[in-house]
mmCIF file of C-alpha atoms (C1' of nucleotides) in Angstrom:
data_model
loop_
_atom_site.group_PDB
_atom_site.id
_atom_site.type_symbol
_atom_site.label_atom_id
_atom_site.label_comp_id
_atom_site.label_asym_id
_atom_site.label_seq_id
_atom_site.Cartn_x
_atom_site.Cartn_y
_atom_site.Cartn_z
ATOM 1 C CA UNK J 1 -15.746 13.371 11.318
ATOM 2 C CA UNK J 2 -15.201 9.830 13.018
ATOM 3 C CA UNK J 3 -12.370 8.845 10.698
ATOM 4 C CA UNK J 4 -13.657 6.524 8.454
ATOM 5 C CA UNK J 5 -13.277 2.300 9.016
ATOM 6 C CA UNK J 6 -10.143 2.205 6.666
ATOM 7 C CA UNK J 7 -11.925 -0.517 5.034
ATOM 8 C CA UNK J 8 -14.761 0.773 2.288
ATOM 9 C CA UNK J 9 -12.585 1.654 -0.204
ATOM 10 C CA UNK J 10 -13.961 1.449 -4.086
ATOM 11 C CA UNK J 11 -11.745 -1.216 -5.577
ATOM 12 C CA UNK J 12 -13.317 -3.794 -2.815
ATOM 13 C CA UNK J 13 -15.049 -5.490 -4.758
ATOM 14 C CA UNK J 14 -16.758 -7.344 -1.324
ATOM 15 C CA UNK J 15 -17.983 -3.537 0.533
ATOM 16 C CA UNK J 16 -21.101 -4.777 1.004
ATOM 17 C CA UNK J 17 -19.582 -7.600 3.150
ATOM 18 C CA UNK J 18 -18.775 -4.943 6.128
ATOM 19 C CA UNK J 19 -22.419 -2.640 5.404
ATOM 20 C CA UNK J 20 -23.993 -6.239 6.468
ATOM 21 C CA UNK J 21 -21.270 -6.617 9.425
ATOM 22 C CA UNK J 22 -24.247 -6.102 12.085
ATOM 23 C CA UNK J 23 -23.543 -3.235 14.876
ATOM 24 C CA UNK J 24 -21.373 -4.575 17.544
ATOM 25 C CA UNK J 25 -19.939 -7.758 15.813
ATOM 26 C CA UNK J 26 -16.228 -8.270 15.870
ATOM 27 C CA UNK J 27 -14.678 -6.035 14.277
ATOM 28 C CA UNK J 28 -13.025 -8.130 11.574
ATOM 29 C CA UNK J 29 -9.547 -6.741 10.911
ATOM 30 C CA UNK J 30 -8.426 -7.983 7.722
ATOM 31 C CA UNK J 31 -10.207 -5.402 5.989
ATOM 32 C CA UNK J 32 -11.425 -5.846 1.861
ATOM 33 C CA UNK J 33 -9.253 -8.075 0.253
ATOM 34 C CA UNK J 34 -7.653 -5.673 -2.048
ATOM 35 C CA UNK J 35 -5.890 -3.899 1.040
ATOM 36 C CA UNK J 36 -5.281 -6.862 2.952
ATOM 37 C CA UNK J 37 -3.589 -8.171 0.177
ATOM 38 C CA UNK J 38 -1.561 -5.066 -1.135
ATOM 39 C CA UNK J 39 -0.506 -4.151 1.723
ATOM 40 C CA UNK J 40 2.079 -7.131 1.189
ATOM 41 C CA UNK J 41 1.987 -7.922 -2.809
ATOM 42 C CA UNK J 42 1.881 -4.160 -3.579
ATOM 43 C CA UNK J 43 5.300 -3.860 -2.078
ATOM 44 C CA UNK J 44 8.523 -4.178 -3.736
ATOM 45 C CA UNK J 45 10.645 -6.442 -1.721
ATOM 46 C CA UNK J 46 7.192 -9.088 -2.122
ATOM 47 C CA UNK J 47 7.286 -8.641 -5.409
ATOM 48 C CA UNK J 48 10.718 -8.706 -6.527
ATOM 49 C CA UNK J 49 11.438 -12.000 -4.532
ATOM 50 C CA UNK J 50 8.542 -13.355 -6.570
ATOM 51 C CA UNK J 51 9.797 -12.754 -9.893
ATOM 52 C CA UNK J 52 13.427 -13.377 -8.468
ATOM 53 C CA UNK J 53 11.685 -16.811 -7.860
ATOM 54 C CA UNK J 54 9.820 -17.444 -11.122
ATOM 55 C CA UNK J 55 12.297 -19.143 -13.342
ATOM 56 C CA UNK J 56 13.430 -21.425 -10.592
ATOM 57 C CA UNK J 57 13.844 -21.653 -6.695
ATOM 58 C CA UNK J 58 16.600 -19.888 -5.023
ATOM 59 C CA UNK J 59 18.258 -20.564 -1.745
ATOM 60 C CA UNK J 60 18.423 -17.650 0.748
ATOM 61 C CA UNK J 61 21.408 -16.013 -0.643
ATOM 62 C CA UNK J 62 20.733 -16.527 -4.402
ATOM 63 C CA UNK J 63 17.293 -14.954 -3.771
ATOM 64 C CA UNK J 64 19.507 -11.891 -1.865
ATOM 65 C CA UNK J 65 22.330 -11.735 -5.443
ATOM 66 C CA UNK J 66 19.054 -11.828 -7.550
ATOM 67 C CA UNK J 67 17.333 -8.960 -6.069
ATOM 68 C CA UNK J 68 19.994 -7.000 -5.221
ATOM 69 C CA UNK J 69 19.853 -4.793 -3.307
ATOM 70 C CA UNK J 70 17.506 -6.352 -0.328
ATOM 71 C CA UNK J 71 19.140 -5.968 2.855
ATOM 72 C CA UNK J 72 18.894 -9.560 4.811
ATOM 73 C CA UNK J 73 16.728 -8.229 7.464
ATOM 74 C CA UNK J 74 14.443 -7.308 5.147
ATOM 75 C CA UNK J 75 14.763 -10.474 3.411
ATOM 76 C CA UNK J 76 14.424 -13.023 6.070
ATOM 77 C CA UNK J 77 11.059 -10.795 6.948
ATOM 78 C CA UNK J 78 9.485 -10.854 3.623
ATOM 79 C CA UNK J 79 10.420 -14.581 2.967
ATOM 80 C CA UNK J 80 8.521 -15.348 6.448
ATOM 81 C CA UNK J 81 5.525 -13.304 5.277
ATOM 82 C CA UNK J 82 5.166 -14.650 1.676
ATOM 83 C CA UNK J 83 5.381 -17.845 3.086
ATOM 84 C CA UNK J 84 3.082 -17.286 5.993
ATOM 85 C CA UNK J 85 1.344 -16.471 2.801
ATOM 86 C CA UNK J 86 1.373 -19.398 0.841
ATOM 87 C CA UNK J 87 3.227 -17.812 -1.543
ATOM 88 C CA UNK J 88 6.540 -20.087 -1.040
ATOM 89 C CA UNK J 89 7.552 -23.046 0.691
ATOM 90 C CA UNK J 90 10.471 -22.917 3.056
ATOM 91 C CA UNK J 91 12.446 -26.335 2.777
ATOM 92 C CA UNK J 92 15.909 -26.605 4.638
ATOM 93 C CA UNK J 93 18.285 -29.618 3.982
ATOM 94 C CA UNK J 94 20.133 -30.517 6.675
ATOM 95 C CA UNK J 95 23.858 -29.703 4.650
ATOM 96 C CA UNK J 96 26.910 -28.782 6.968
ATOM 97 C CA UNK J 97 26.813 -25.549 5.995
ATOM 98 C CA UNK J 98 22.457 -25.168 6.338
ATOM 99 C CA UNK J 99 20.988 -24.585 3.304
ATOM 100 C CA UNK J 100 17.595 -23.380 2.634
ATOM 101 C CA UNK J 101 15.703 -23.569 -0.224
ATOM 102 C CA UNK J 102 12.226 -21.351 -1.295
ATOM 103 C CA UNK J 103 10.699 -21.879 -3.810
ATOM 104 C CA UNK J 104 7.257 -20.744 -5.088
ATOM 105 C CA UNK J 105 3.530 -22.706 -4.465
ATOM 106 C CA UNK J 106 0.778 -22.720 -7.085
ATOM 107 C CA UNK J 107 -0.205 -20.182 -5.409
ATOM 108 C CA UNK J 108 2.750 -18.211 -5.677
ATOM 109 C CA UNK J 109 3.096 -18.844 -9.371
ATOM 110 C CA UNK J 110 -0.298 -17.402 -9.955
ATOM 111 C CA UNK J 111 0.302 -14.482 -8.714
ATOM 112 C CA UNK J 112 2.936 -13.666 -10.976
ATOM 113 C CA UNK J 113 0.026 -13.421 -13.811
ATOM 114 C CA UNK J 114 -0.654 -9.737 -13.018
ATOM 115 C CA UNK J 115 2.009 -9.311 -11.330
ATOM 116 C CA UNK J 116 4.170 -9.629 -15.131
ATOM 117 C CA UNK J 117 1.697 -8.057 -16.451
ATOM 118 C CA UNK J 118 2.685 -4.646 -13.892
ATOM 119 C CA UNK J 119 6.059 -5.950 -14.922
ATOM 120 C CA UNK J 120 5.316 -5.600 -18.719
ATOM 121 C CA UNK J 121 3.449 -2.424 -17.963
ATOM 122 C CA UNK J 122 6.589 -0.995 -16.565
ATOM 123 C CA UNK J 123 9.060 -2.076 -19.410
ATOM 124 C CA UNK J 124 6.859 -0.581 -22.026
ATOM 125 C CA UNK J 125 6.371 3.204 -20.007
ATOM 126 C CA UNK J 126 9.508 3.799 -18.641
ATOM 127 C CA UNK J 127 11.146 5.659 -21.265
ATOM 128 C CA UNK J 128 7.136 7.826 -21.175
ATOM 129 C CA UNK J 129 7.633 7.843 -16.966
ATOM 130 C CA UNK J 130 10.967 9.563 -17.340
ATOM 131 C CA UNK J 131 9.656 11.627 -19.517
ATOM 132 C CA UNK J 132 7.189 13.215 -17.777
ATOM 133 C CA UNK J 133 9.855 13.690 -14.766
ATOM 134 C CA UNK J 134 12.209 15.579 -16.537
ATOM 135 C CA UNK J 135 9.260 18.073 -18.001
ATOM 136 C CA UNK J 136 7.799 17.835 -13.956
ATOM 137 C CA UNK J 137 11.218 19.049 -12.954
ATOM 138 C CA UNK J 138 11.512 21.780 -14.962
ATOM 139 C CA UNK J 139 8.950 24.066 -13.691
ATOM 140 C CA UNK Q 1 31.893 -10.112 -3.067
ATOM 141 C CA UNK Q 2 31.825 -6.253 -3.784
ATOM 142 C CA UNK Q 3 27.716 -5.947 -3.487
ATOM 143 C CA UNK Q 4 25.661 -5.911 -6.608
ATOM 144 C CA UNK Q 5 24.938 -3.099 -8.826
ATOM 145 C CA UNK Q 6 21.565 -3.403 -7.950
ATOM 146 C CA UNK Q 7 20.090 -3.491 -11.041
ATOM 147 C CA UNK Q 8 21.115 -7.039 -12.928
ATOM 148 C CA UNK Q 9 17.754 -8.192 -11.895
ATOM 149 C CA UNK Q 10 16.190 -11.512 -14.060
ATOM 150 C CA UNK Q 11 12.648 -10.131 -14.740
ATOM 151 C CA UNK Q 12 14.617 -6.493 -16.273
ATOM 152 C CA UNK Q 13 14.337 -7.257 -20.106
ATOM 153 C CA UNK Q 14 17.321 -4.604 -20.878
ATOM 154 C CA UNK Q 15 19.698 -5.497 -18.295
ATOM 155 C CA UNK Q 16 22.490 -6.538 -20.872
ATOM 156 C CA UNK Q 17 21.588 -1.782 -21.484
ATOM 157 C CA UNK Q 18 24.370 -1.637 -18.079
ATOM 158 C CA UNK Q 19 26.452 -4.556 -19.876
ATOM 159 C CA UNK Q 20 27.274 -1.968 -22.550
ATOM 160 C CA UNK Q 21 27.610 1.318 -20.547
ATOM 161 C CA UNK Q 22 31.312 1.330 -21.194
ATOM 162 C CA UNK Q 23 33.299 1.437 -17.767
ATOM 163 C CA UNK Q 24 33.749 5.701 -16.325
ATOM 164 C CA UNK Q 25 30.433 6.484 -17.988
ATOM 165 C CA UNK Q 26 27.963 8.481 -15.962
ATOM 166 C CA UNK Q 27 26.520 5.497 -13.892
ATOM 167 C CA UNK Q 28 22.566 6.219 -14.836
ATOM 168 C CA UNK Q 29 21.332 6.293 -11.710
ATOM 169 C CA UNK Q 30 17.661 4.707 -13.245
ATOM 170 C CA UNK Q 31 17.868 1.371 -12.921
ATOM 171 C CA UNK Q 32 16.174 -1.232 -14.620
ATOM 172 C CA UNK Q 33 12.817 0.171 -15.922
ATOM 173 C CA UNK Q 34 11.306 -2.973 -13.612
ATOM 174 C CA UNK Q 35 12.787 -1.202 -10.447
ATOM 175 C CA UNK Q 36 12.790 2.326 -11.610
ATOM 176 C CA UNK Q 37 8.721 1.335 -11.874
ATOM 177 C CA UNK Q 38 8.240 -0.602 -9.375
ATOM 178 C CA UNK Q 39 9.775 1.783 -6.574
ATOM 179 C CA UNK Q 40 6.966 3.557 -7.356
ATOM 180 C CA UNK Q 41 3.569 2.346 -7.803
ATOM 181 C CA UNK Q 42 5.142 -1.075 -6.437
ATOM 182 C CA UNK Q 43 3.739 0.557 -2.821
ATOM 183 C CA UNK Q 44 0.586 0.484 -1.599
ATOM 184 C CA UNK Q 45 -0.511 4.652 -1.269
ATOM 185 C CA UNK Q 46 0.219 5.051 -5.224
ATOM 186 C CA UNK Q 47 -1.781 2.242 -5.993
ATOM 187 C CA UNK Q 48 -4.759 2.678 -3.945
ATOM 188 C CA UNK Q 49 -4.877 6.055 -4.889
ATOM 189 C CA UNK Q 50 -5.032 4.994 -8.582
ATOM 190 C CA UNK Q 51 -7.255 2.554 -8.013
ATOM 191 C CA UNK Q 52 -9.857 5.375 -6.116
ATOM 192 C CA UNK Q 53 -9.109 8.015 -8.913
ATOM 193 C CA UNK Q 54 -10.262 5.311 -11.821
ATOM 194 C CA UNK Q 55 -14.409 5.429 -11.805
ATOM 195 C CA UNK Q 56 -14.210 10.011 -11.388
ATOM 196 C CA UNK Q 57 -11.381 12.798 -10.686
ATOM 197 C CA UNK Q 58 -11.644 13.344 -6.951
ATOM 198 C CA UNK Q 59 -10.488 16.541 -4.971
ATOM 199 C CA UNK Q 60 -8.151 16.021 -2.412
ATOM 200 C CA UNK Q 61 -9.916 15.625 0.652
ATOM 201 C CA UNK Q 62 -12.170 12.640 -1.823
ATOM 202 C CA UNK Q 63 -9.459 11.094 -2.144
ATOM 203 C CA UNK Q 64 -8.518 11.392 1.072
ATOM 204 C CA UNK Q 65 -11.899 9.743 1.937
ATOM 205 C CA UNK Q 66 -11.908 7.230 -0.844
ATOM 206 C CA UNK Q 67 -8.226 5.539 0.683
ATOM 207 C CA UNK Q 68 -9.632 5.841 4.075
ATOM 208 C CA UNK Q 69 -6.267 5.779 6.329
ATOM 209 C CA UNK Q 70 -4.008 7.671 4.828
ATOM 210 C CA UNK Q 71 -2.870 10.780 5.839
ATOM 211 C CA UNK Q 72 -2.857 14.210 4.659
ATOM 212 C CA UNK Q 73 0.846 13.992 3.979
ATOM 213 C CA UNK Q 74 1.431 10.899 2.259
ATOM 214 C CA UNK Q 75 -1.142 11.571 0.717
ATOM 215 C CA UNK Q 76 -0.348 14.912 -0.478
ATOM 216 C CA UNK Q 77 3.430 13.570 -1.536
ATOM 217 C CA UNK Q 78 2.076 10.763 -3.289
ATOM 218 C CA UNK Q 79 -0.050 12.805 -5.914
ATOM 219 C CA UNK Q 80 3.052 15.158 -6.399
ATOM 220 C CA UNK Q 81 5.142 12.225 -7.062
ATOM 221 C CA UNK Q 82 1.780 10.766 -9.064
ATOM 222 C CA UNK Q 83 1.367 13.473 -10.759
ATOM 223 C CA UNK Q 84 5.148 14.076 -11.711
ATOM 224 C CA UNK Q 85 5.504 10.117 -13.432
ATOM 225 C CA UNK Q 86 2.752 11.554 -15.554
ATOM 226 C CA UNK Q 87 0.070 9.587 -14.188
ATOM 227 C CA UNK Q 88 -2.430 12.265 -13.146
ATOM 228 C CA UNK Q 89 -3.299 15.762 -13.482
ATOM 229 C CA UNK Q 90 -3.532 18.434 -10.946
ATOM 230 C CA UNK Q 91 -5.836 21.118 -11.867
ATOM 231 C CA UNK Q 92 -7.176 24.069 -9.044
ATOM 232 C CA UNK Q 93 -10.364 25.830 -9.270
ATOM 233 C CA UNK Q 94 -10.217 29.638 -8.063
ATOM 234 C CA UNK Q 95 -13.151 28.619 -5.464
ATOM 235 C CA UNK Q 96 -14.024 30.384 -2.673
ATOM 236 C CA UNK Q 97 -12.134 27.217 -0.575
ATOM 237 C CA UNK Q 98 -10.408 26.467 -3.011
ATOM 238 C CA UNK Q 99 -10.757 22.938 -5.052
ATOM 239 C CA UNK Q 100 -8.307 20.857 -6.620
ATOM 240 C CA UNK Q 101 -8.901 18.071 -8.896
ATOM 241 C CA UNK Q 102 -6.473 15.068 -9.425
ATOM 242 C CA UNK Q 103 -7.311 12.972 -12.639
ATOM 243 C CA UNK Q 104 -6.300 10.044 -14.493
ATOM 244 C CA UNK Q 105 -4.114 10.488 -17.476
ATOM 245 C CA UNK Q 106 -3.706 8.255 -20.395
ATOM 246 C CA UNK Q 107 -0.770 6.818 -19.125
ATOM 247 C CA UNK Q 108 -2.682 6.682 -15.448
ATOM 248 C CA UNK Q 109 -5.423 5.131 -16.797
ATOM 249 C CA UNK Q 110 -3.187 2.590 -18.766
ATOM 250 C CA UNK Q 111 -1.369 1.511 -15.355
ATOM 251 C CA UNK Q 112 -4.532 0.441 -14.180
ATOM 252 C CA UNK Q 113 -4.808 -2.946 -16.297
ATOM 253 C CA UNK Q 114 -2.344 -4.643 -14.628
ATOM 254 C CA UNK Q 115 -3.409 -3.355 -11.190
ATOM 255 C CA UNK Q 116 -7.092 -3.881 -11.839
ATOM 256 C CA UNK Q 117 -6.077 -7.256 -12.727
ATOM 257 C CA UNK Q 118 -3.482 -7.213 -9.149
ATOM 258 C CA UNK Q 119 -7.033 -6.480 -7.169
ATOM 259 C CA UNK Q 120 -8.869 -9.048 -9.050
ATOM 260 C CA UNK Q 121 -6.331 -11.454 -8.544
ATOM 261 C CA UNK Q 122 -6.414 -9.992 -4.622
ATOM 262 C CA UNK Q 123 -9.645 -10.393 -4.369
ATOM 263 C CA UNK Q 124 -9.928 -14.243 -5.711
ATOM 264 C CA UNK Q 125 -7.200 -16.130 -3.589
ATOM 265 C CA UNK Q 126 -7.434 -13.451 -0.669
ATOM 266 C CA UNK Q 127 -9.548 -16.565 1.153
ATOM 267 C CA UNK Q 128 -7.009 -19.159 0.197
ATOM 268 C CA UNK Q 129 -4.867 -16.952 1.672
ATOM 269 C CA UNK Q 130 -5.931 -16.096 4.846
ATOM 270 C CA UNK Q 131 -6.330 -19.710 5.432
ATOM 271 C CA UNK Q 132 -2.850 -19.972 4.294
ATOM 272 C CA UNK Q 133 -2.029 -17.529 7.799
ATOM 273 C CA UNK Q 134 -3.894 -19.414 10.195
ATOM 274 C CA UNK Q 135 -2.455 -22.557 9.430
ATOM 275 C CA UNK Q 136 1.151 -20.940 10.060
ATOM 276 C CA UNK Q 137 0.255 -18.836 12.871
ATOM 277 C CA UNK Q 138 -1.051 -21.986 14.050
ATOM 278 C CA UNK Q 139 2.272 -23.583 13.959
ATOM 279 C "C1'" DA C 1 45.569 -21.010 11.285
ATOM 280 C "C1'" DG C 2 43.158 -18.374 8.583
ATOM 281 C "C1'" DT C 3 39.154 -17.112 5.193
ATOM 282 C "C1'" DT C 4 35.169 -18.949 3.285
ATOM 283 C "C1'" DA C 5 30.465 -19.987 2.788
ATOM 284 C "C1'" DT C 6 25.993 -21.147 4.478
ATOM 285 C "C1'" DA C 7 21.370 -18.795 6.871
ATOM 286 C "C1'" DG C 8 20.210 -15.860 9.698
ATOM 287 C "C1'" DT C 9 19.619 -12.990 14.486
ATOM 288 C "C1'" DC C 10 20.464 -8.922 16.287
ATOM 289 C "C1'" DT C 11 21.394 -3.976 17.167
ATOM 290 C "C1'" DC C 12 22.163 0.992 16.568
ATOM 291 C "C1'" DG C 13 20.832 5.061 13.155
ATOM 292 C "C1'" DG C 14 18.791 7.320 10.105
ATOM 293 C "C1'" DA C 15 14.940 7.382 6.620
ATOM 294 C "C1'" DT C 16 10.410 7.023 6.661
ATOM 295 C "C1'" DG C 17 4.962 7.582 8.262
ATOM 296 C "C1'" DT C 18 1.360 8.792 10.989
ATOM 297 C "C1'" DA C 19 -1.391 12.353 13.978
ATOM 298 C "C1'" DG C 20 -2.417 16.436 14.938
ATOM 299 C "C1'" DA C 21 -2.258 20.901 15.193
ATOM 300 C "C1'" DC C 22 -2.419 25.430 12.979
ATOM 301 C "C1'" DC C 23 -3.389 29.044 8.222
ATOM 302 C "C1'" DG C 24 -6.920 31.739 5.878
ATOM 303 C "C1'" DC C 25 -11.514 32.135 3.972
ATOM 304 C "C1'" DA C 26 -15.496 32.160 3.330
ATOM 305 C "C1'" DG C 27 -20.358 29.995 3.889
ATOM 306 C "C1'" DT C 28 -24.062 28.280 7.879
ATOM 307 C "C1'" DT C 29 -25.787 27.802 11.854
ATOM 308 C "C1'" DG C 30 -26.612 29.974 16.935
ATOM 309 C "C1'" DC G 1 -22.491 38.921 15.987
ATOM 310 C "C1'" DA G 2 -19.794 34.650 16.919
ATOM 311 C "C1'" DA G 3 -18.392 30.146 16.584
ATOM 312 C "C1'" DC G 4 -17.688 26.270 13.859
ATOM 313 C "C1'" DT G 5 -17.165 23.441 9.437
ATOM 314 C "C1'" DG G 6 -14.774 22.397 5.346
ATOM 315 C "C1'" DC G 7 -11.080 23.297 1.595
ATOM 316 C "C1'" DG G 8 -5.994 22.415 -0.024
ATOM 317 C "C1'" DG G 9 -2.195 21.566 2.195
ATOM 318 C "C1'" DT G 10 1.517 22.818 5.910
ATOM 319 C "C1'" DC G 11 4.543 22.189 9.835
ATOM 320 C "C1'" DT G 12 6.107 19.604 14.431
ATOM 321 C "C1'" DA G 13 5.953 15.639 17.502
ATOM 322 C "C1'" DC G 14 6.580 11.598 18.052
ATOM 323 C "C1'" DA G 15 6.287 6.411 16.401
ATOM 324 C "C1'" DT G 16 7.763 2.814 13.519
ATOM 325 C "C1'" DC G 17 10.403 1.403 9.624
ATOM 326 C "C1'" DC G 18 14.833 -0.234 7.173
ATOM 327 C "C1'" DG G 19 19.081 -0.651 5.924
ATOM 328 C "C1'" DA G 20 24.074 -1.768 7.138
ATOM 329 C "C1'" DG G 21 27.419 -4.452 9.430
ATOM 330 C "C1'" DA G 22 28.429 -7.095 13.250
ATOM 331 C "C1'" DC G 23 27.998 -11.821 15.259
ATOM 332 C "C1'" DT G 24 26.642 -16.612 15.365
ATOM 333 C "C1'" DA G 25 27.932 -21.642 14.600
ATOM 334 C "C1'" DT G 26 30.075 -25.470 11.252
ATOM 335 C "C1'" DA G 27 33.439 -27.424 7.983
ATOM 336 C "C1'" DA G 28 35.954 -26.841 3.727
ATOM 337 C "C1'" DC G 29 38.832 -25.490 1.444
ATOM 338 C "C1'" DT G 30 43.953 -23.210 0.995
#
DNA sequence: AGTTATAGTCTCGGATGTAGACCGCAGTTG
DNA sequence: CAACTGCGGTCTACATCCGAGACTATAACT
């Protein structure tokens, strides 16, 4: 088997787009939207950062404190990625210890609707999951 | 600063639980529900597997084909994790080439509501995000 | 003078993930 | 008969990722 093109995934409602691409056309590496976007926000750090910024914009250190256990390295990188995707803005204030404020954009804020639903689900089913784990581990 | 306990995260509605723990009590490593659950389903493979199983139960190889570019190793491990969390069931049929069927549980199915919302959001805003990326990369 | 706070960058080592070989077994194909 | 395929994994080797911690410069505070 020649290995799937890594894109014809059932959740991708635009899968037909790929079937319609004439052979020989540019490969269009931005696979199906679900994959492309989930590769970003379907991870814990971006999710947690967006959640942390929901009540109010925060500066770098405050984001780190809010998330808790993210390394500076990951924080920097994830903030850059989110900025690149238009989910948040980065504004530098030329104060003496320079301060940088990260704020959600409208797009980032709109992402919080499904994310909040996910968080609510997590909160609601946490006990069930913990029970399932205990039962599984017992066997 | 002695580093945050990695749990008092604004989205955690049960943060008070930790403040209420008497000092010296067992550390209870299962931090806030949001963190605990997001560490699992806030990753791309579990998400994509749950989405793949939504229309119908699938066997191992079919899950791999549906997801597209997951390695067997990761697939095995992620399926085990999801089984442990009670999100899906694993049933072995003693056919000659043995077949193993993975099916969502009620819990797993319930997780698909917020996940589908996330996928719908991804689909809807994909073009906006791609545009933001192009603009960012131009600078 | 030394400490603190700011927002990062850099490097190192360990954890994590991927690719691919391999297994035993049965049906299919040459 | 003999080779190959598909099944559900496991195992090994390699690559990549990620966290911990050191380091930067500047200015205020002790």
